[in-house]
């Protein structure tokens, strides 16, 4: 383990689902706001989401026109911009699919507006995509040659470059599962909404995908706080 800890902060239904119809109901908006409030309470210097979550909530599937960039400069050196920001948004985007248009979060994400974006890539991305990221001012770091990234290497680098000792891991389920499988989750901060999703296709809190399955990862309860609307804020620490 590096000199940092990772807290996985999520809203979950009673059946452990982190997306689906239950998050569209009127009563779910309270839990979404409480999620953001608790994030602000932790006030993390860095928070992490997977490519799909950023695509769904921040870049909305935008594609960048890469044809204007020449296919030159094959170097795969990390590109680090602002290291003095109060907080950073970190995207795990192995193939360079996210269509960033600026180097910081914009008004679509009011509460976190202005935070610089750091994207974690594999070396397999195109030269043009890297040229685009440099042009719009998105920092990038490489964490592996193939699209299966070395997440520990990613955190080691980011903590070193930006002097970060605490990361918040904020979904979705596949990225949470990848971190858990890599032994990188230290704590859980779960907002339990008293609702049932019930659909098989919705994503669970931890999805291993093709990562090695970890049998019986166990957490110890640290604190339970009741929330309004029959919700709970649960905090756990990994049992080592
Ligand atoms: N309830 C909550 O608190 C909460 C919070 C956040 C998100 N969500 C929801 O979660 C859903 C998305 O979850 P998701 O599980 O489908 O997607 P996700 O975890 O956001 O992103 C998954 C993607 O991340 C990349 N990835 C994951 N593990 C990797 C690894 N080991 N190496 C390299 N890349 C890796 C892959 O990108 P590529 O596909 O590009 O290879 C993978 O497809 C959304 O509906 C969102 O709204 C809920």
mmCIF file of C-alpha atoms and ligand atoms in Angstrom:
data_model
loop_
_atom_site.group_PDB
_atom_site.id
_atom_site.type_symbol
_atom_site.label_atom_id
_atom_site.label_comp_id
_atom_site.label_asym_id
_atom_site.label_seq_id
_atom_site.Cartn_x
_atom_site.Cartn_y
_atom_site.Cartn_z
ATOM 1 C CA UNK A 1 0.000 0.000 0.000
ATOM 2 C CA UNK A 2 1.275 3.465 -0.868
ATOM 3 C CA UNK A 3 1.279 6.442 1.478
ATOM 4 C CA UNK A 4 -2.370 7.170 0.787
ATOM 5 C CA UNK A 5 -5.787 5.788 1.518
ATOM 6 C CA UNK A 6 -8.788 5.209 -0.708
ATOM 7 C CA UNK A 7 -12.347 5.756 0.510
ATOM 8 C CA UNK A 8 -15.108 4.415 -1.706
ATOM 9 C CA UNK A 9 -18.062 6.812 -1.413
ATOM 10 C CA UNK A 10 -21.352 5.730 -3.003
ATOM 11 C CA UNK A 11 -25.136 5.788 -2.845
ATOM 12 C CA UNK A 12 -26.598 2.312 -2.845
ATOM 13 C CA UNK A 13 -30.070 0.779 -2.738
ATOM 14 C CA UNK A 14 -31.015 -1.906 -0.222
ATOM 15 C CA UNK A 15 -30.110 -4.502 -2.840
ATOM 16 C CA UNK A 16 -26.671 -2.998 -3.439
ATOM 17 C CA UNK A 17 -27.430 -1.318 -6.762
ATOM 18 C CA UNK A 18 -25.800 1.957 -7.663
ATOM 19 C CA UNK A 19 -27.834 2.848 -10.713
ATOM 20 C CA UNK A 20 -31.265 2.207 -12.170
ATOM 21 C CA UNK A 21 -34.806 3.438 -11.834
ATOM 22 C CA UNK A 22 -34.695 3.978 -8.065
ATOM 23 C CA UNK A 23 -32.387 6.938 -8.659
ATOM 24 C CA UNK A 24 -35.028 8.559 -10.876
ATOM 25 C CA UNK A 25 -37.719 8.655 -8.175
ATOM 26 C CA UNK A 26 -38.524 11.983 -6.427
ATOM 27 C CA UNK A 27 -37.305 10.719 -3.032
ATOM 28 C CA UNK A 28 -33.902 9.797 -4.441
ATOM 29 C CA UNK A 29 -32.951 13.444 -4.976
ATOM 30 C CA UNK A 30 -32.447 13.833 -1.212
ATOM 31 C CA UNK A 31 -29.871 11.029 -1.278
ATOM 32 C CA UNK A 32 -28.099 12.477 -4.314
ATOM 33 C CA UNK A 33 -27.763 15.806 -2.484
ATOM 34 C CA UNK A 34 -26.633 14.085 0.710
ATOM 35 C CA UNK A 35 -24.013 12.231 -1.373
ATOM 36 C CA UNK A 36 -22.603 15.557 -2.518
ATOM 37 C CA UNK A 37 -22.837 17.064 0.993
ATOM 38 C CA UNK A 38 -20.861 14.181 2.476
ATOM 39 C CA UNK A 39 -18.315 14.428 -0.343
ATOM 40 C CA UNK A 40 -17.882 18.105 0.567
ATOM 41 C CA UNK A 41 -17.522 17.159 4.244
ATOM 42 C CA UNK A 42 -14.640 14.834 3.411
ATOM 43 C CA UNK A 43 -13.332 17.599 1.144
ATOM 44 C CA UNK A 44 -10.995 15.217 -0.705
ATOM 45 C CA UNK A 45 -8.103 16.573 -2.711
ATOM 46 C CA UNK A 46 -8.776 13.941 -5.357
ATOM 47 C CA UNK A 47 -11.764 11.885 -6.406
ATOM 48 C CA UNK A 48 -11.894 9.155 -9.003
ATOM 49 C CA UNK A 49 -14.570 7.864 -11.398
ATOM 50 C CA UNK A 50 -14.588 5.351 -14.209
ATOM 51 C CA UNK A 51 -14.893 6.212 -17.877
ATOM 52 C CA UNK A 52 -18.595 5.302 -18.048
ATOM 53 C CA UNK A 53 -19.526 7.523 -15.093
ATOM 54 C CA UNK A 54 -17.711 10.518 -16.578
ATOM 55 C CA UNK A 55 -19.311 9.811 -19.954
ATOM 56 C CA UNK A 56 -22.814 9.660 -18.413
ATOM 57 C CA UNK A 57 -22.521 12.653 -16.116
ATOM 58 C CA UNK A 58 -19.837 15.018 -17.409
ATOM 59 C CA UNK A 59 -18.807 14.639 -21.056
ATOM 60 C CA UNK A 60 -22.173 13.207 -22.222
ATOM 61 C CA UNK A 61 -20.626 11.076 -24.931
ATOM 62 C CA UNK A 62 -18.994 14.009 -26.734
ATOM 63 C CA UNK A 63 -16.375 12.995 -29.294
ATOM 64 C CA UNK A 64 -13.491 15.244 -30.177
ATOM 65 C CA UNK A 65 -12.412 15.902 -33.758
ATOM 66 C CA UNK A 66 -8.890 14.510 -33.773
ATOM 67 C CA UNK A 67 -8.315 15.013 -37.504
ATOM 68 C CA UNK A 68 -6.838 18.472 -36.912
ATOM 69 C CA UNK A 69 -3.948 17.050 -34.892
ATOM 70 C CA UNK A 70 -0.905 15.589 -36.651
ATOM 71 C CA UNK A 71 -0.009 11.975 -35.894
ATOM 72 C CA UNK A 72 3.451 12.854 -34.585
ATOM 73 C CA UNK A 73 5.290 12.744 -31.264
ATOM 74 C CA UNK A 74 4.998 9.151 -30.147
ATOM 75 C CA UNK A 75 6.302 9.844 -26.642
ATOM 76 C CA UNK A 76 4.368 8.458 -23.719
ATOM 77 C CA UNK A 77 5.448 10.839 -20.995
ATOM 78 C CA UNK A 78 3.040 11.946 -18.304
ATOM 79 C CA UNK A 79 1.672 15.446 -18.869
ATOM 80 C CA UNK A 80 1.178 17.344 -15.625
ATOM 81 C CA UNK A 81 -0.326 20.810 -15.457
ATOM 82 C CA UNK A 82 -1.567 22.670 -12.353
ATOM 83 C CA UNK A 83 -0.262 21.000 -9.181
ATOM 84 C CA UNK A 84 -1.580 23.659 -6.788
ATOM 85 C CA UNK A 85 -5.326 23.146 -7.093
ATOM 86 C CA UNK A 86 -7.501 22.489 -4.054
ATOM 87 C CA UNK A 87 -9.058 19.376 -5.635
ATOM 88 C CA UNK A 88 -8.710 17.171 -8.721
ATOM 89 C CA UNK A 89 -11.122 15.043 -10.755
ATOM 90 C CA UNK A 90 -9.472 11.800 -11.876
ATOM 91 C CA UNK A 91 -10.849 9.769 -14.775
ATOM 92 C CA UNK A 92 -9.871 6.161 -15.484
ATOM 93 C CA UNK A 93 -10.089 6.101 -19.271
ATOM 94 C CA UNK A 94 -7.721 3.431 -20.623
ATOM 95 C CA UNK A 95 -8.511 3.914 -24.315
ATOM 96 C CA UNK A 96 -8.868 7.694 -24.323
ATOM 97 C CA UNK A 97 -12.591 7.762 -25.138
ATOM 98 C CA UNK A 98 -13.666 10.773 -23.098
ATOM 99 C CA UNK A 99 -14.284 13.927 -25.134
ATOM 100 C CA UNK A 100 -12.850 16.549 -22.823
ATOM 101 C CA UNK A 101 -13.237 20.102 -24.115
ATOM 102 C CA UNK A 102 -11.427 21.933 -21.328
ATOM 103 C CA UNK A 103 -8.926 21.202 -18.599
ATOM 104 C CA UNK A 104 -11.288 21.779 -15.671
ATOM 105 C CA UNK A 105 -14.834 20.752 -14.783
ATOM 106 C CA UNK A 106 -17.359 23.225 -16.140
ATOM 107 C CA UNK A 107 -20.739 24.535 -15.130
ATOM 108 C CA UNK A 108 -22.433 21.179 -15.749
ATOM 109 C CA UNK A 109 -20.962 20.127 -12.423
ATOM 110 C CA UNK A 110 -21.554 23.246 -10.376
ATOM 111 C CA UNK A 111 -20.397 21.877 -7.002
ATOM 112 C CA UNK A 112 -17.028 20.801 -8.419
ATOM 113 C CA UNK A 113 -16.655 23.429 -11.095
ATOM 114 C CA UNK A 114 -13.085 24.564 -11.828
ATOM 115 C CA UNK A 115 -11.394 21.409 -10.556
ATOM 116 C CA UNK A 116 -8.595 20.287 -12.894
ATOM 117 C CA UNK A 117 -9.053 16.979 -14.696
ATOM 118 C CA UNK A 118 -6.393 14.274 -14.588
ATOM 119 C CA UNK A 119 -6.991 11.364 -16.924
ATOM 120 C CA UNK A 120 -5.362 7.961 -16.501
ATOM 121 C CA UNK A 121 -4.559 6.309 -19.820
ATOM 122 C CA UNK A 122 -2.904 3.243 -21.271
ATOM 123 C CA UNK A 123 0.022 3.744 -23.642
ATOM 124 C CA UNK A 124 -2.284 2.425 -26.342
ATOM 125 C CA UNK A 125 -3.996 5.779 -26.982
ATOM 126 C CA UNK A 126 -3.423 7.726 -30.184
ATOM 127 C CA UNK A 127 -0.908 10.539 -30.608
ATOM 128 C CA UNK A 128 -3.748 12.776 -31.776
ATOM 129 C CA UNK A 129 -5.754 12.202 -28.610
ATOM 130 C CA UNK A 130 -2.719 13.138 -26.509
ATOM 131 C CA UNK A 131 -2.202 16.269 -28.624
ATOM 132 C CA UNK A 132 -5.847 17.159 -27.990
ATOM 133 C CA UNK A 133 -5.521 16.720 -24.221
ATOM 134 C CA UNK A 134 -2.453 18.962 -24.192
ATOM 135 C CA UNK A 135 -4.269 21.557 -26.327
ATOM 136 C CA UNK A 136 -7.233 21.759 -23.930
ATOM 137 C CA UNK A 137 -5.052 21.463 -20.803
ATOM 138 C CA UNK A 138 -6.127 18.075 -19.436
ATOM 139 C CA UNK A 139 -3.314 16.407 -17.466
ATOM 140 C CA UNK A 140 -2.641 12.751 -18.250
ATOM 141 C CA UNK A 141 -0.663 9.955 -16.749
ATOM 142 C CA UNK A 142 0.094 6.510 -18.146
ATOM 143 C CA UNK A 143 -0.570 3.432 -16.043
ATOM 144 C CA UNK A 144 0.156 0.506 -18.308
ATOM 145 C CA UNK A 145 0.741 -0.564 -21.870
ATOM 146 C CA UNK A 146 -2.576 -2.342 -22.338
ATOM 147 C CA UNK A 147 -6.109 -1.215 -21.557
ATOM 148 C CA UNK A 148 -6.082 -3.190 -18.289
ATOM 149 C CA UNK A 149 -4.485 -0.482 -16.193
ATOM 150 C CA UNK A 150 -2.199 -0.830 -13.211
ATOM 151 C CA UNK A 151 -4.326 1.159 -10.772
ATOM 152 C CA UNK A 152 -1.734 1.062 -8.014
ATOM 153 C CA UNK A 153 0.824 2.602 -10.355
ATOM 154 C CA UNK A 154 -1.745 5.278 -11.240
ATOM 155 C CA UNK A 155 -2.324 6.196 -7.584
ATOM 156 C CA UNK A 156 1.390 6.056 -6.762
ATOM 157 C CA UNK A 157 2.123 8.520 -9.555
ATOM 158 C CA UNK A 158 -0.762 10.861 -8.785
ATOM 159 C CA UNK A 159 -0.023 10.931 -5.059
ATOM 160 C CA UNK A 160 3.594 11.766 -5.839
ATOM 161 C CA UNK A 161 2.962 14.415 -8.485
ATOM 162 C CA UNK A 162 0.153 16.144 -6.615
ATOM 163 C CA UNK A 163 1.021 15.327 -3.008
ATOM 164 C CA UNK A 164 -2.250 13.489 -2.383
ATOM 165 C CA UNK A 165 -2.732 11.273 0.654
ATOM 166 C CA UNK A 166 -6.457 10.546 0.377
ATOM 167 C CA UNK A 167 -8.483 9.557 -2.683
ATOM 168 C CA UNK A 168 -12.245 9.247 -2.892
ATOM 169 C CA UNK A 169 -13.340 6.497 -5.223
ATOM 170 C CA UNK A 170 -16.786 7.424 -6.529
ATOM 171 C CA UNK A 171 -17.916 4.718 -8.928
ATOM 172 C CA UNK A 172 -19.253 3.226 -10.924
ATOM 173 C CA UNK A 173 -19.373 -0.411 -10.008
ATOM 174 C CA UNK A 174 -16.717 -1.655 -12.433
ATOM 175 C CA UNK A 175 -14.112 0.836 -11.349
ATOM 176 C CA UNK A 176 -14.948 0.127 -7.684
ATOM 177 C CA UNK A 177 -14.529 -3.596 -8.365
ATOM 178 C CA UNK A 178 -11.201 -3.006 -10.118
ATOM 179 C CA UNK A 179 -9.863 -1.077 -7.137
ATOM 180 C CA UNK A 180 -11.169 -3.674 -4.686
ATOM 181 C CA UNK A 181 -9.640 -6.487 -6.714
ATOM 182 C CA UNK A 182 -6.306 -4.642 -6.699
ATOM 183 C CA UNK A 183 -6.448 -4.355 -2.887
ATOM 184 C CA UNK A 184 -6.775 -0.593 -3.054
ATOM 185 C CA UNK A 185 -9.975 0.107 -1.095
ATOM 186 C CA UNK A 186 -9.382 1.040 2.557
ATOM 187 C CA UNK A 187 -12.736 2.450 3.629
ATOM 188 C CA UNK A 188 -16.364 2.625 2.554
ATOM 189 C CA UNK A 189 -18.715 5.557 2.941
ATOM 190 C CA UNK A 190 -22.128 4.280 1.871
ATOM 191 C CA UNK A 191 -25.362 6.169 1.720
ATOM 192 C CA UNK A 192 -27.997 3.515 2.003
ATOM 193 C CA UNK A 193 -31.248 4.618 0.398
ATOM 194 C CA UNK A 194 -34.182 2.539 1.677
ATOM 195 C CA UNK A 195 -35.279 1.536 -1.793
ATOM 196 C CA UNK A 196 -35.079 -1.581 -3.888
ATOM 197 C CA UNK A 197 -33.846 -1.465 -7.457
ATOM 198 C CA UNK A 198 -34.482 -5.094 -8.243
ATOM 199 C CA UNK A 199 -33.323 -5.163 -11.837
ATOM 200 C CA UNK A 200 -30.569 -7.534 -12.786
ATOM 201 C CA UNK A 201 -29.012 -5.225 -15.359
ATOM 202 C CA UNK A 202 -28.335 -2.364 -12.934
ATOM 203 C CA UNK A 203 -24.793 -2.084 -11.729
ATOM 204 C CA UNK A 204 -23.864 -3.292 -8.230
ATOM 205 C CA UNK A 205 -21.605 -1.494 -5.793
ATOM 206 C CA UNK A 206 -18.668 -3.726 -6.762
ATOM 207 C CA UNK A 207 -18.494 -5.502 -10.097
ATOM 208 C CA UNK A 208 -15.377 -7.555 -10.734
ATOM 209 C CA UNK A 209 -15.849 -7.840 -14.495
ATOM 210 C CA UNK A 210 -12.812 -9.747 -15.720
ATOM 211 C CA UNK A 211 -10.700 -8.757 -12.693
ATOM 212 C CA UNK A 212 -9.668 -11.571 -10.340
ATOM 213 C CA UNK A 213 -12.530 -12.353 -7.947
ATOM 214 C CA UNK A 214 -11.655 -11.670 -4.306
ATOM 215 C CA UNK A 215 -13.384 -14.079 -1.959
ATOM 216 C CA UNK A 216 -14.802 -12.648 1.252
ATOM 217 C CA UNK A 217 -13.356 -9.160 1.363
ATOM 218 C CA UNK A 218 -14.438 -8.072 4.829
ATOM 219 C CA UNK A 219 -15.055 -4.655 6.342
ATOM 220 C CA UNK A 220 -15.546 -3.619 9.955
ATOM 221 C CA UNK A 221 -18.268 -1.145 10.860
ATOM 222 C CA UNK A 222 -16.916 2.180 12.113
ATOM 223 C CA UNK A 223 -19.981 4.366 12.342
ATOM 224 C CA UNK A 224 -23.676 4.494 11.431
ATOM 225 C CA UNK A 225 -25.541 7.773 11.172
ATOM 226 C CA UNK A 226 -29.236 8.025 10.422
ATOM 227 C CA UNK A 227 -30.179 10.305 7.567
ATOM 228 C CA UNK A 228 -33.533 11.846 6.808
ATOM 229 C CA UNK A 229 -36.058 9.846 4.794
ATOM 230 C CA UNK A 230 -35.014 6.597 6.541
ATOM 231 C CA UNK A 231 -31.553 6.597 4.988
ATOM 232 C CA UNK A 232 -28.292 5.621 6.661
ATOM 233 C CA UNK A 233 -24.723 6.769 6.269
ATOM 234 C CA UNK A 234 -22.529 3.719 6.876
ATOM 235 C CA UNK A 235 -18.797 3.861 7.343
ATOM 236 C CA UNK A 236 -16.617 0.783 7.201
ATOM 237 C CA UNK A 237 -12.909 0.098 7.373
ATOM 238 C CA UNK A 238 -11.248 -2.831 5.596
ATOM 239 C CA UNK A 239 -10.461 -5.724 7.937
ATOM 240 C CA UNK A 240 -6.811 -6.576 7.329
HETATM 241 N N1 LIG B 1 -24.799 5.486 -6.870
HETATM 242 C C1 LIG B 1 -23.645 6.139 -6.943
HETATM 243 O O1 LIG B 1 -23.154 6.665 -5.924
HETATM 244 C C2 LIG B 1 -22.919 6.228 -8.255
HETATM 245 C C3 LIG B 1 -21.671 6.857 -8.309
HETATM 246 C C4 LIG B 1 -20.986 6.861 -9.537
HETATM 247 C C5 LIG B 1 -21.549 6.247 -10.644
HETATM 248 N N2 LIG B 1 -22.769 5.673 -10.555
HETATM 249 C C6 LIG B 1 -23.382 5.023 -11.716
HETATM 250 O O2 LIG B 1 -22.557 3.945 -12.134
HETATM 251 C C7 LIG B 1 -22.857 3.680 -13.512
HETATM 252 C C8 LIG B 1 -21.578 3.403 -14.272
HETATM 253 O O3 LIG B 1 -20.912 2.328 -13.666
HETATM 254 P P1 LIG B 1 -20.085 1.285 -14.514
HETATM 255 O O4 LIG B 1 -19.657 0.269 -13.538
HETATM 256 O O5 LIG B 1 -20.893 0.868 -15.693
HETATM 257 O O6 LIG B 1 -18.877 2.149 -15.107
HETATM 258 P P2 LIG B 1 -17.600 2.860 -14.451
HETATM 259 O O7 LIG B 1 -17.099 2.054 -13.293
HETATM 260 O O8 LIG B 1 -17.916 4.291 -14.245
HETATM 261 O O9 LIG B 1 -16.570 2.774 -15.653
HETATM 262 C C9 LIG B 1 -16.148 1.507 -16.097
HETATM 263 C C10 LIG B 1 -15.046 1.711 -17.090
HETATM 264 O O10 LIG B 1 -13.852 2.146 -16.435
HETATM 265 C C11 LIG B 1 -12.742 1.563 -17.080
HETATM 266 N N3 LIG B 1 -12.120 0.607 -16.151
HETATM 267 C C12 LIG B 1 -12.662 -0.061 -15.106
HETATM 268 N N4 LIG B 1 -11.737 -0.851 -14.530
HETATM 269 C C13 LIG B 1 -10.592 -0.680 -15.214
HETATM 270 C C14 LIG B 1 -9.276 -1.225 -15.106
HETATM 271 N N5 LIG B 1 -8.933 -2.103 -14.151
HETATM 272 N N6 LIG B 1 -8.344 -0.854 -16.029
HETATM 273 C C15 LIG B 1 -8.682 0.031 -16.986
HETATM 274 N N7 LIG B 1 -9.903 0.590 -17.139
HETATM 275 C C16 LIG B 1 -10.836 0.221 -16.249
HETATM 276 C C17 LIG B 1 -13.274 0.819 -18.307
HETATM 277 O O11 LIG B 1 -13.324 1.765 -19.375
HETATM 278 P P3 LIG B 1 -13.409 1.334 -20.936
HETATM 279 O O12 LIG B 1 -14.780 0.771 -21.107
HETATM 280 O O13 LIG B 1 -13.189 2.592 -21.678
HETATM 281 O O14 LIG B 1 -12.327 0.300 -21.127
HETATM 282 C C18 LIG B 1 -14.664 0.441 -17.816
HETATM 283 O O15 LIG B 1 -15.594 0.154 -18.819
HETATM 284 C C19 LIG B 1 -23.555 4.923 -14.053
HETATM 285 O O16 LIG B 1 -24.901 4.596 -14.286
HETATM 286 C C20 LIG B 1 -23.441 5.918 -12.923
HETATM 287 O O17 LIG B 1 -24.546 6.780 -12.856
HETATM 288 C C21 LIG B 1 -23.453 5.643 -9.376
#
